[in-house]
Amino acid sequence: MPPKSLLGGLTPEQFLRDYWQKQPLLIRSAFPGFQDPITPEELAGLACEEQVQSRLVLEQGGSRPWELRRGPFAEEEFLKLPESHWTLLVSDVEKHLPQLQALLEPFRFIPDWRIDDLQISYAPVHGSVGPHWDDYDVLLLQGKGRRRWRISHRPVAEDNVLPDVDLRIMGEFQADEDWVLEPGDMLYLPPRLAHYGTALEPALTYSIGFRAPGHRELVHSFLDFLGEGVEDDGRYTDPDLRLQDHPARIAPEAVRRARDLLARHIGTDSALVESWLGRFLTEPKPYLAAQPMEEPWDAAELDQFLDQAGTLERHPGSRFAFIEHADEILLFIDGQEFALGPPLKSLATWLCREHVYPAGQLCGLLKHAAARALILDLVNEGYLVSYDDEREDDA
Ligand code: SIN
Ligand code: CO
């Protein structure tokens, strides 16, 4: 249960019932006494790293109004920025700095697969990304500094955007609410609600962004999944071909054969949909995906690691989820499916809930040979990692 302050006294049930995907909610002191887990300098440092996705938005002081620059940035670039009117945004920070996962923990009453990332922005005074709407739900937690947020309840219109700018910025924006958020305050916004944040002083804002796959993406992915199950060497046949009156005609029999073929291969029974959905929803972002171990462990190496009380951690870019049945549990990791028997249920659900797995707790769940084999597999695939060696090297 998250602390009462998180949702301004609402229970998660009340929040889901009355606000989620429906209307905005301002929560004063959602995180009382909030302490920033990162400094603006550390954020800028991250934005200089190769594998980190970052953006700079310069309302003024760039080569044109609302210039968008994409990272990685060179350190000198930050030194040349104006005093005001720009914003630095860094995505997936909880994956690059796994200790920041703690900030997302209280929100896990919303399914993991609906959470996209923690984005952190830094802006000097007047920094803003302009009035706009997003296609996803977002929770905006104010860190250091104060930020003014204006929101509009009017429906957004696709053509109400500034022409020829790098970002989607609304041409007209009329505020219906106007709030100043202080450190620890939080604002929930449903998708497509127009909002406009401006920093009143140097400010850090933490955006917990949600994921909502598009219908087209879902259907494409399902059909691809079905397609992979179709035998490779099957081919259209028509031994009963009949003479036709026009050479260009596609005859009703040809259409019927095609329909029969599709009907044989396109099914939506729940086992099929589960198998696809679990894989689809756990596909990692490609640039954050785990890599298989270069020198895979054997069973003895895993045993030795566990005997030495090592700690495994979830690869920060990996997505874990499960679907439970009475007689089996389907564990999905990064688009892979593992069908496990009832004795492995508690191991699978524990792996999905936690991000850090100390040997002491892990061993209690490894009574079955299949459980050990699973862990060995997950380590060798790179979904579970051990940083113990690196820490020893650092020390
Ligand atoms: C920001 O952090 O400045 C922008 C967040 C948003 O408007 O979605
Ligand atoms: Co936004």
CSV table of C-alpha atoms and ligand atoms in Angstrom, one decimal, residues 119 129-130 132-134 136 138 140 149 189 193 195-196 207, ligand 2:
chain,number,residue,atom,x,y,z
A,119,GLN,CA,12.1,11.1,-17.3
A,129,VAL,CA,8.7,22.8,-23.4
A,130,GLY,CA,5.7,24.9,-24.3
A,132,HIS,CA,1.3,20.8,-25.5
A,133,TRP,CA,-0.5,17.6,-25.0
A,134,ASP,CA,0.9,14.1,-24.7
A,136,TYR,CA,0.0,9.1,-22.6
A,138,VAL,CA,1.9,11.2,-16.9
A,140,LEU,CA,4.7,15.1,-12.8
A,149,TRP,CA,1.7,24.5,-14.3
A,189,LEU,CA,-2.5,14.3,-16.2
A,193,LEU,CA,-4.9,17.0,-21.7
A,195,HIS,CA,-0.5,21.5,-20.2
A,196,TYR,CA,2.1,24.1,-19.9
A,207,SER,CA,7.8,12.6,-15.1
B,2,CO,CO,3.9,16.9,-21.3
